[in-house]
Short mmCIF file of C-alpha atoms in Angstrom, two decimals:
data_model
loop_
_atom_site.label_atom_id
_atom_site.label_comp_id
_atom_site.label_asym_id
_atom_site.label_seq_id
_atom_site.Cartn_x
_atom_site.Cartn_y
_atom_site.Cartn_z
CA MET F 1 0.00 0.00 0.00
CA MET F 2 2.80 2.45 0.80
CA ALA F 3 4.54 1.63 -2.48
CA ALA F 4 1.31 2.27 -4.37
CA VAL F 5 0.84 5.57 -2.52
CA ALA F 6 4.35 6.80 -3.33
CA ALA F 7 4.11 5.76 -6.98
CA ALA F 8 0.75 7.49 -7.37
CA GLU F 9 2.02 10.62 -5.63
CA GLY F 10 4.83 10.61 -8.20
CA GLY F 11 2.33 10.72 -11.05
CA ALA F 12 2.28 7.08 -12.09
CA ARG F 13 -0.89 5.18 -12.95
CA VAL F 14 -0.96 2.44 -10.34
CA LEU F 15 -2.64 -0.95 -10.11
CA LEU F 16 -2.53 -2.75 -6.75
CA LEU F 17 -3.05 -6.52 -6.91
CA GLU F 18 -4.40 -7.92 -3.63
CA PRO F 19 -5.32 -11.61 -3.35
CA MET F 20 -7.08 -11.30 0.02
CA GLU F 21 -10.65 -10.16 0.56
CA ARG F 22 -9.46 -6.91 2.12
CA LEU F 23 -6.34 -4.77 2.17
CA GLY F 24 -3.97 -4.78 5.12
CA LYS F 25 -5.04 -8.07 6.67
CA LYS F 26 -1.62 -8.72 8.17
CA LEU F 27 -1.24 -5.10 9.21
CA ASN F 28 -4.49 -5.37 11.16
CA ILE F 29 -3.16 -8.10 13.46
CA THR F 30 0.14 -6.41 14.29
CA GLY F 31 0.69 -5.27 17.86
CA LYS F 32 -2.14 -7.57 19.01
CA GLY F 33 -4.53 -5.56 16.89
CA ARG F 34 -3.17 -2.22 18.06
CA CYS F 35 -0.53 -1.79 15.31
CA ASN F 36 2.92 -0.75 16.52
CA VAL F 37 3.25 1.71 13.62
CA THR F 38 6.93 2.56 14.06
CA ASN F 39 9.61 3.32 16.63
CA ASP F 40 10.17 7.02 17.31
CA CYS F 41 13.96 7.17 16.99
CA ALA F 42 16.76 8.41 14.75
CA VAL F 43 17.93 6.56 11.64
CA GLU F 44 21.05 5.16 13.33
CA GLU F 45 18.89 3.67 16.09
CA LEU F 46 16.59 2.14 13.49
CA LEU F 47 19.62 0.54 11.84
CA ARG F 48 20.90 -0.83 15.17
CA ASN F 49 17.64 -2.70 15.55
CA VAL F 50 17.95 -4.50 12.20
CA PRO F 51 20.37 -7.41 12.82
CA ARG F 52 19.97 -8.80 9.30
CA ASN F 53 21.51 -6.60 6.55
CA GLY F 54 20.67 -3.37 8.34
CA ARG F 55 23.06 -1.13 6.39
CA PHE F 56 21.21 -2.02 3.19
CA LEU F 57 18.30 0.04 4.57
CA TYR F 58 20.25 3.26 5.16
CA SER F 59 18.92 5.03 2.06
CA ALA F 60 15.36 3.85 2.63
CA PHE F 61 15.36 4.94 6.29
CA SER F 62 17.00 8.26 5.42
CA ARG F 63 14.43 9.06 2.71
CA PHE F 64 11.39 8.13 4.81
CA ASP F 65 12.10 7.77 8.53
CA SER F 66 9.89 7.27 11.57
CA GLY F 67 9.12 10.99 11.78
CA ASP F 68 7.86 10.89 8.19
CA VAL F 69 5.70 7.87 9.00
CA LYS F 70 4.16 9.62 11.99
CA ALA F 71 3.44 12.74 9.95
CA PHE F 72 1.97 10.67 7.13
CA PHE F 73 -0.69 9.10 9.33
CA GLU F 74 -1.42 12.09 11.53
CA VAL F 75 -2.04 14.29 8.47
CA ARG F 76 -4.55 11.64 7.37
CA GLY F 77 -6.52 11.82 10.59
CA VAL F 78 -4.89 9.13 12.73
CA PRO F 79 -3.58 10.62 16.02
CA LEU F 80 -0.59 8.69 17.37
CA LYS F 81 0.94 8.16 20.80
CA THR F 82 4.38 7.00 21.95
CA GLU F 83 4.69 4.36 24.66
CA ARG F 84 7.51 2.58 26.49
CA GLY F 85 10.54 1.91 24.33
CA ASN F 86 9.52 4.64 21.85
CA ARG F 87 6.84 2.35 20.40
CA VAL F 88 4.26 4.33 18.40
CA PHE F 89 0.58 3.32 18.31
CA PRO F 90 -2.67 4.90 17.17
CA VAL F 91 -4.33 6.76 20.07
CA SER F 92 -7.38 4.62 19.34
CA ASP F 93 -5.37 1.38 19.76
CA ARG F 94 -7.00 0.22 16.52
CA ALA F 95 -4.85 -1.18 13.71
CA PHE F 96 -7.85 -0.76 11.39
CA ASP F 97 -7.38 3.02 11.62
CA ILE F 98 -3.93 2.65 10.03
CA SER F 99 -5.04 0.32 7.23
CA GLY F 100 -8.17 2.41 6.72
CA ALA F 101 -6.16 5.62 6.33
CA LEU F 102 -3.98 3.94 3.72
CA GLU F 103 -6.92 2.52 1.80
CA ASN F 104 -8.76 5.86 1.80
CA TYR F 105 -5.67 7.64 0.51
CA LEU F 106 -5.14 5.03 -2.21
CA ARG F 107 -8.65 5.66 -3.48
CA GLU F 108 -8.16 9.42 -3.23
CA LEU F 109 -5.04 9.08 -5.41
CA GLY F 110 -6.92 7.03 -7.98
CA VAL F 111 -5.04 3.78 -7.40
CA ARG F 112 -6.92 0.89 -9.01
CA ILE F 113 -7.32 -2.01 -6.57
CA VAL F 114 -7.91 -5.44 -8.09
CA ARG F 115 -8.58 -8.66 -6.18
CA ASP F 116 -6.18 -11.05 -7.85
CA ARG F 117 -3.01 -13.00 -7.12
CA ALA F 118 0.13 -12.37 -9.16
CA GLU F 119 1.11 -15.68 -10.73
CA ALA F 120 3.96 -14.67 -13.04
CA LEU F 121 6.01 -11.72 -14.23
CA LEU F 122 5.95 -11.01 -17.97
CA LEU F 123 9.04 -9.98 -19.93
CA GLU F 124 9.66 -8.33 -23.27
CA ASN F 125 13.23 -7.87 -24.52
CA GLN F 126 14.51 -8.98 -21.09
CA ALA F 127 12.64 -6.15 -19.34
CA LEU F 128 9.46 -6.30 -17.31
CA SER F 129 6.30 -5.80 -19.39
CA GLY F 130 3.54 -6.85 -17.03
CA VAL F 131 2.10 -9.33 -14.57
CA ARG F 132 -0.08 -12.35 -15.16
CA GLY F 133 -2.68 -12.92 -12.49
CA GLY F 134 -5.22 -15.64 -11.92
CA ARG F 135 -7.87 -13.52 -13.58
CA GLY F 136 -5.96 -11.98 -16.43
CA LYS F 137 -2.88 -10.12 -17.64
CA TYR F 138 -1.91 -6.63 -16.53
CA GLU F 139 0.44 -4.56 -18.68
CA ALA F 140 3.02 -2.60 -16.68
CA GLY F 141 6.42 -1.12 -17.29
CA ARG F 142 7.25 -1.35 -13.59
CA ALA F 143 6.26 -3.76 -10.81
CA VAL F 144 6.93 -3.79 -7.08
CA ILE F 145 6.94 -7.15 -5.31
CA ALA F 146 5.62 -6.41 -1.80
CA THR F 147 4.13 -9.78 -0.91
CA GLY F 148 5.62 -10.29 2.55
CA GLY F 149 7.30 -13.50 3.66
CA VAL F 150 5.78 -16.80 4.78
CA SER F 151 4.72 -16.01 8.35
CA TYR F 152 0.98 -15.84 9.07
CA PRO F 153 0.05 -17.37 5.67
CA LEU F 154 -3.68 -16.89 6.31
CA THR F 155 -3.10 -13.14 5.90
CA GLY F 156 -1.75 -13.68 2.38
CA SER F 157 1.96 -14.13 3.10
CA THR F 158 2.36 -17.41 1.28
CA GLY F 159 5.81 -16.99 -0.26
CA ASP F 160 4.58 -15.85 -3.70
CA GLY F 161 7.21 -13.12 -3.81
CA TYR F 162 10.04 -15.61 -3.46
CA ARG F 163 8.70 -17.64 -6.38
CA LEU F 164 8.35 -14.55 -8.56
CA ALA F 165 11.85 -13.35 -7.64
CA ARG F 166 13.41 -16.74 -8.42
CA SER F 167 11.69 -16.74 -11.81
CA MET F 168 13.71 -13.61 -12.64
CA GLY F 169 16.98 -15.20 -11.53
CA HIS F 170 17.11 -13.78 -8.01
CA THR F 171 18.69 -15.65 -5.12
CA VAL F 172 16.35 -16.24 -2.18
CA GLN F 173 17.96 -16.86 1.19
CA GLU F 174 16.14 -19.70 2.96
CA PRO F 175 13.14 -18.22 4.81
CA ARG F 176 12.78 -19.02 8.50
CA GLY F 177 10.88 -17.58 11.41
CA SER F 178 12.10 -14.63 13.43
CA LEU F 179 10.37 -13.13 16.43
CA VAL F 180 9.02 -16.61 17.02
CA PRO F 181 8.12 -18.68 20.11
CA LEU F 182 10.71 -21.25 21.16
CA CYS F 183 10.48 -24.96 21.93
CA ALA F 184 12.19 -26.22 25.09
CA ALA F 185 13.48 -29.53 26.39
CA GLY F 186 12.31 -31.21 29.58
CA GLU F 187 9.15 -31.01 31.65
CA LEU F 188 9.57 -27.55 33.21
CA CYS F 189 7.68 -25.57 30.58
CA PRO F 190 4.71 -27.96 30.23
CA ALA F 191 4.42 -27.95 34.04
CA LEU F 192 4.31 -24.14 34.03
CA GLN F 193 2.00 -23.84 31.01
CA GLY F 194 0.02 -20.60 31.16
CA LEU F 195 2.28 -18.92 33.73
CA SER F 196 3.20 -15.36 32.76
CA LEU F 197 6.22 -13.68 34.33
CA ARG F 198 6.61 -9.90 34.50
CA ASN F 199 9.62 -7.77 35.34
CA VAL F 200 12.07 -10.62 34.86
CA THR F 201 15.38 -10.46 33.02
CA LEU F 202 15.86 -12.98 30.22
CA ARG F 203 19.33 -13.89 29.00
CA ALA F 204 19.95 -15.97 25.88
CA TYR F 205 23.14 -17.88 25.17
CA GLU F 206 24.59 -19.34 21.98
CA ASP F 207 26.79 -22.12 23.30
CA ASP F 208 28.38 -20.17 26.19
CA LYS F 209 28.23 -16.71 24.63
CA ARG F 210 25.54 -14.33 25.85
CA ILE F 211 23.68 -12.99 22.80
CA PHE F 212 20.67 -11.27 24.37
CA GLU F 213 19.54 -9.73 27.65
CA ASP F 214 16.48 -7.65 28.46
CA LEU F 215 13.89 -6.95 31.15
CA GLY F 216 10.21 -7.55 30.50
CA GLU F 217 7.53 -10.22 30.19
CA MET F 218 7.44 -13.84 29.05
CA LEU F 219 5.07 -16.79 29.03
CA PHE F 220 5.42 -20.55 29.56
CA THR F 221 3.54 -22.79 27.10
CA HIS F 222 3.01 -26.50 26.53
CA PHE F 223 5.84 -26.50 23.96
CA GLY F 224 8.27 -24.05 25.59
CA VAL F 225 8.26 -20.29 25.99
CA SER F 226 6.75 -17.24 24.30
CA GLY F 227 5.99 -13.60 25.05
CA PRO F 228 7.78 -10.33 24.20
CA LEU F 229 11.16 -11.21 25.75
CA VAL F 230 11.28 -14.61 24.06
CA LEU F 231 10.30 -13.23 20.66
CA SER F 232 13.07 -10.64 20.90
CA ALA F 233 15.60 -13.27 21.99
CA SER F 234 14.65 -15.52 19.06
CA ALA F 235 15.80 -12.87 16.58
CA HIS F 236 19.37 -13.53 17.78
CA MET F 237 19.11 -17.31 17.34
CA ARG F 238 20.04 -17.88 13.72
CA ARG F 239 22.02 -21.13 13.74
CA PHE F 240 19.75 -23.85 15.04
CA GLY F 241 21.28 -27.22 14.29
CA GLU F 242 24.79 -25.77 14.42
CA ARG F 243 24.78 -24.14 17.85
CA ARG F 244 23.22 -24.92 21.23
CA TYR F 245 20.87 -22.32 22.68
CA ARG F 246 19.67 -21.85 26.22
CA LEU F 247 17.83 -19.24 28.23
CA GLU F 248 18.36 -18.10 31.78
CA ILE F 249 15.55 -16.32 33.64
CA ASP F 250 16.49 -13.91 36.39
CA LEU F 251 13.36 -14.04 38.54
CA LYS F 252 14.57 -11.28 40.88
CA PRO F 253 16.56 -8.82 38.74
CA GLY F 254 16.41 -6.15 41.46
CA LEU F 255 18.33 -8.28 43.97
CA ASP F 256 21.84 -9.74 43.81
CA GLU F 257 22.65 -13.12 45.38
CA GLN F 258 23.71 -11.55 48.68
CA LYS F 259 20.45 -9.62 49.02
CA LEU F 260 18.51 -12.68 47.96
CA ASP F 261 20.13 -14.67 50.77
CA LYS F 262 18.97 -12.04 53.27
CA ARG F 263 15.51 -12.16 51.74
CA LEU F 264 15.39 -15.94 52.08
CA LEU F 265 16.53 -15.73 55.72
CA ALA F 266 13.84 -13.16 56.44
CA ASP F 267 11.11 -15.24 54.77
CA PHE F 268 12.25 -18.40 56.54
CA SER F 269 12.31 -16.68 59.92
CA LYS F 270 8.59 -15.97 59.59
CA ARG F 271 7.78 -19.70 59.45
CA PRO F 272 10.77 -21.67 60.76
CA ASN F 273 8.81 -24.91 61.18
CA SER F 274 7.36 -24.92 57.63
CA ASP F 275 8.47 -27.23 54.86
CA LEU F 276 10.49 -25.48 52.15
CA ILE F 277 7.68 -26.06 49.62
CA ASN F 278 5.39 -23.96 51.85
CA ALA F 279 7.83 -21.14 52.61
CA LEU F 280 8.29 -19.53 49.21
CA ASP F 281 4.84 -18.02 48.65
CA ASP F 282 6.11 -14.45 49.10
CA LEU F 283 8.97 -15.00 46.67
CA LEU F 284 7.53 -16.94 43.73
CA PRO F 285 4.22 -17.50 41.90
CA LYS F 286 2.46 -20.53 43.37
CA LYS F 287 2.65 -22.50 40.12
CA LEU F 288 6.42 -22.06 39.96
CA ILE F 289 7.28 -23.14 43.53
CA GLY F 290 7.13 -26.93 43.04
CA PRO F 291 9.19 -27.09 39.81
CA PHE F 292 11.62 -24.50 41.23
CA VAL F 293 12.31 -26.51 44.40
CA GLU F 294 12.69 -29.71 42.38
CA LEU F 295 15.29 -28.04 40.15
CA SER F 296 17.19 -26.75 43.20
CA GLY F 297 17.80 -30.28 44.46
CA VAL F 298 16.75 -29.31 47.98
CA ASN F 299 14.22 -31.64 49.64
CA SER F 300 10.83 -29.96 49.32
CA ARG F 301 9.81 -31.30 52.76
CA GLN F 302 12.90 -30.11 54.56
CA LYS F 303 12.08 -27.73 57.40
CA VAL F 304 13.34 -24.25 56.66
CA HIS F 305 15.12 -24.00 60.03
CA ASP F 306 17.31 -26.87 58.80
CA ILE F 307 18.18 -25.26 55.45
CA THR F 308 21.96 -24.79 55.26
CA ARG F 309 23.83 -21.81 53.88
CA GLU F 310 24.89 -23.90 50.87
CA GLN F 311 21.28 -24.85 50.17
CA ARG F 312 20.24 -21.20 50.40
CA ARG F 313 23.00 -20.36 47.94
CA ARG F 314 21.64 -22.95 45.49
CA LEU F 315 18.19 -21.42 45.80
CA ALA F 316 19.58 -17.92 45.23
CA VAL F 317 21.60 -19.02 42.18
CA LEU F 318 18.49 -20.61 40.68
CA LEU F 319 16.43 -17.49 41.35
CA LYS F 320 19.00 -15.51 39.37
CA ALA F 321 19.37 -18.03 36.52
CA LEU F 322 16.47 -20.44 36.02
CA PRO F 323 17.64 -22.50 33.02
CA VAL F 324 15.58 -23.38 29.93
CA GLU F 325 17.22 -25.50 27.23
CA ILE F 326 15.98 -24.50 23.76
CA THR F 327 15.54 -27.20 21.12
CA GLY F 328 14.41 -24.98 18.25
CA PRO F 329 11.89 -22.42 17.04
CA ARG F 330 8.20 -22.98 16.42
CA PRO F 331 7.18 -23.29 12.73
CA VAL F 332 7.73 -20.24 10.54
CA GLU F 333 3.95 -19.93 10.14
CA GLU F 334 3.82 -18.87 13.81
CA ALA F 335 6.57 -16.26 13.47
CA ILE F 336 5.81 -12.55 13.52
CA VAL F 337 8.25 -11.93 10.68
CA THR F 338 10.24 -13.96 8.17
CA SER F 339 14.01 -13.89 8.18
CA GLY F 340 15.58 -14.62 4.81
CA GLY F 341 14.28 -13.63 1.41
CA VAL F 342 15.54 -11.92 -1.74
CA ALA F 343 19.32 -11.41 -1.49
CA VAL F 344 19.97 -7.71 -0.90
CA GLY F 345 23.15 -7.79 -2.98
CA GLU F 346 20.91 -8.19 -6.03
CA VAL F 347 18.83 -5.09 -5.19
CA ASP F 348 19.84 -1.43 -5.53
CA PRO F 349 19.53 0.05 -2.00
CA SER F 350 18.98 3.57 -3.33
CA THR F 351 15.86 2.59 -5.33
CA MET F 352 14.90 -0.98 -4.30
CA ALA F 353 15.25 -1.89 -8.00
CA SER F 354 16.30 -5.34 -9.12
CA LYS F 355 19.82 -5.46 -10.52
CA LEU F 356 18.81 -8.44 -12.66
CA CYS F 357 15.48 -7.47 -14.21
CA PRO F 358 14.85 -3.90 -15.44
CA GLY F 359 11.51 -2.59 -14.20
CA LEU F 360 11.28 -4.88 -11.16
CA TYR F 361 11.40 -3.55 -7.56
CA PHE F 362 11.10 -5.05 -4.09
CA ALA F 363 9.72 -3.79 -0.77
CA GLY F 364 9.23 -5.10 2.75
CA GLU F 365 9.53 -8.55 4.22
CA VAL F 366 10.17 -10.27 0.88
CA LEU F 367 13.71 -8.86 1.16
CA ASP F 368 16.38 -10.53 3.29
CA VAL F 369 16.05 -8.03 6.14
CA ASP F 370 14.34 -8.34 9.51
CA ALA F 371 14.37 -6.43 12.77
CA TYR F 372 13.63 -6.72 16.46
CA THR F 373 10.22 -6.03 18.00
CA GLY F 374 9.16 -2.47 18.72
CA GLY F 375 7.85 -1.13 15.41
CA PHE F 376 11.08 -1.65 13.46
CA ASN F 377 9.72 -4.23 11.02
CA LEU F 378 6.80 -2.02 10.05
CA GLN F 379 9.25 0.85 9.60
CA ILE F 380 11.12 -1.35 7.11
CA ALA F 381 7.84 -1.86 5.25
CA TRP F 382 7.00 1.86 5.17
CA SER F 383 10.53 2.96 4.18
CA THR F 384 11.23 0.37 1.50
CA GLY F 385 7.69 0.61 0.14
CA HIS F 386 7.88 4.39 -0.11
CA LEU F 387 11.33 4.27 -1.73
CA ALA F 388 10.35 1.58 -4.24
CA GLY F 389 7.11 3.32 -5.18
CA ALA F 390 8.75 6.72 -5.58
CA ALA F 391 11.59 5.20 -7.63
CA THR F 392 9.19 3.50 -10.05
CA ALA F 393 7.43 6.80 -10.72
CA GLU F 394 10.71 8.69 -11.13
CA SER F 395 12.00 6.11 -13.58
CA LEU F 396 9.04 6.67 -15.88
CA TRP F 397 9.82 10.31 -16.65
#
């Protein structure tokens, strides 16, 4: 939609092919239906939050940054607000307001919207001449592939863009899920299914190297772990099958081990004749106490007045680093974004134009770029879409 807007603003006659029953279906589920429109930060900060081929996006971000995105929607009647971590949302908390503003503007610009799926790109003298859809052929001197990746396929992201790109000789890096829930070994996570933790610090390790650390929320599930912290951590886990990954959960990030020992002594002194299993209610969620004590190796029925200093140390260590062994990601269909896609070395970063097929352009998740959570992936969509659309129009004159 942003590519179509920019092309139409540049004076081009624009046809938007959309295979779904309505525009912006994937956009409407972002941010749990609230739509994290962008992240209100400078270009360099945007780039720091794109671990995969970030520098490729320098021109796109510079031409149409988060400030431009905010102005674009606010001018079109969508008031925005900035929340924790510079995340930008509509004041209404309705993603439909964002997609609706885009659709209204497309119609205002005279963009023709056709319900059809692009099946093939058409060439004439080795240059793009049109697109063949399921319902007919569409002549065009320029085309922008903005089909998304393969995550959330029910919203229309079914990998069509990769197929079209390959047909023109482009290399497609193997798509996989990013910002995806993680599967875990053992019985801990199934036992804690449904338990949500807030204000914990999550650390992720690749072999023995720490690759991620942040404070926030996470969730235990029947298969492993999910939630904002886990999704962010997963973006750093790119070598499943080659490397071993594990998580450590700091359940009490505000206390070091020494302070935790004092806290344990204070809690134990309140009920010296209680079993350990019954003396941790003030420290841990009820559902976590049993599995936590089992992992500690301390007898759950041991009276707290008999707990030794060494046993308290083991409890404190576990409170600071509850381990979760990761076996792999959930399927790519469950990922928020797709990592992998059209190789950026085959795309001109100043225009998003294909270096292999004159007249062909790319935008968004179909490219081999992906970012962390916080509005950065949508910013990639807005910036690359705007750049590609504007470049197509400029190339016509």
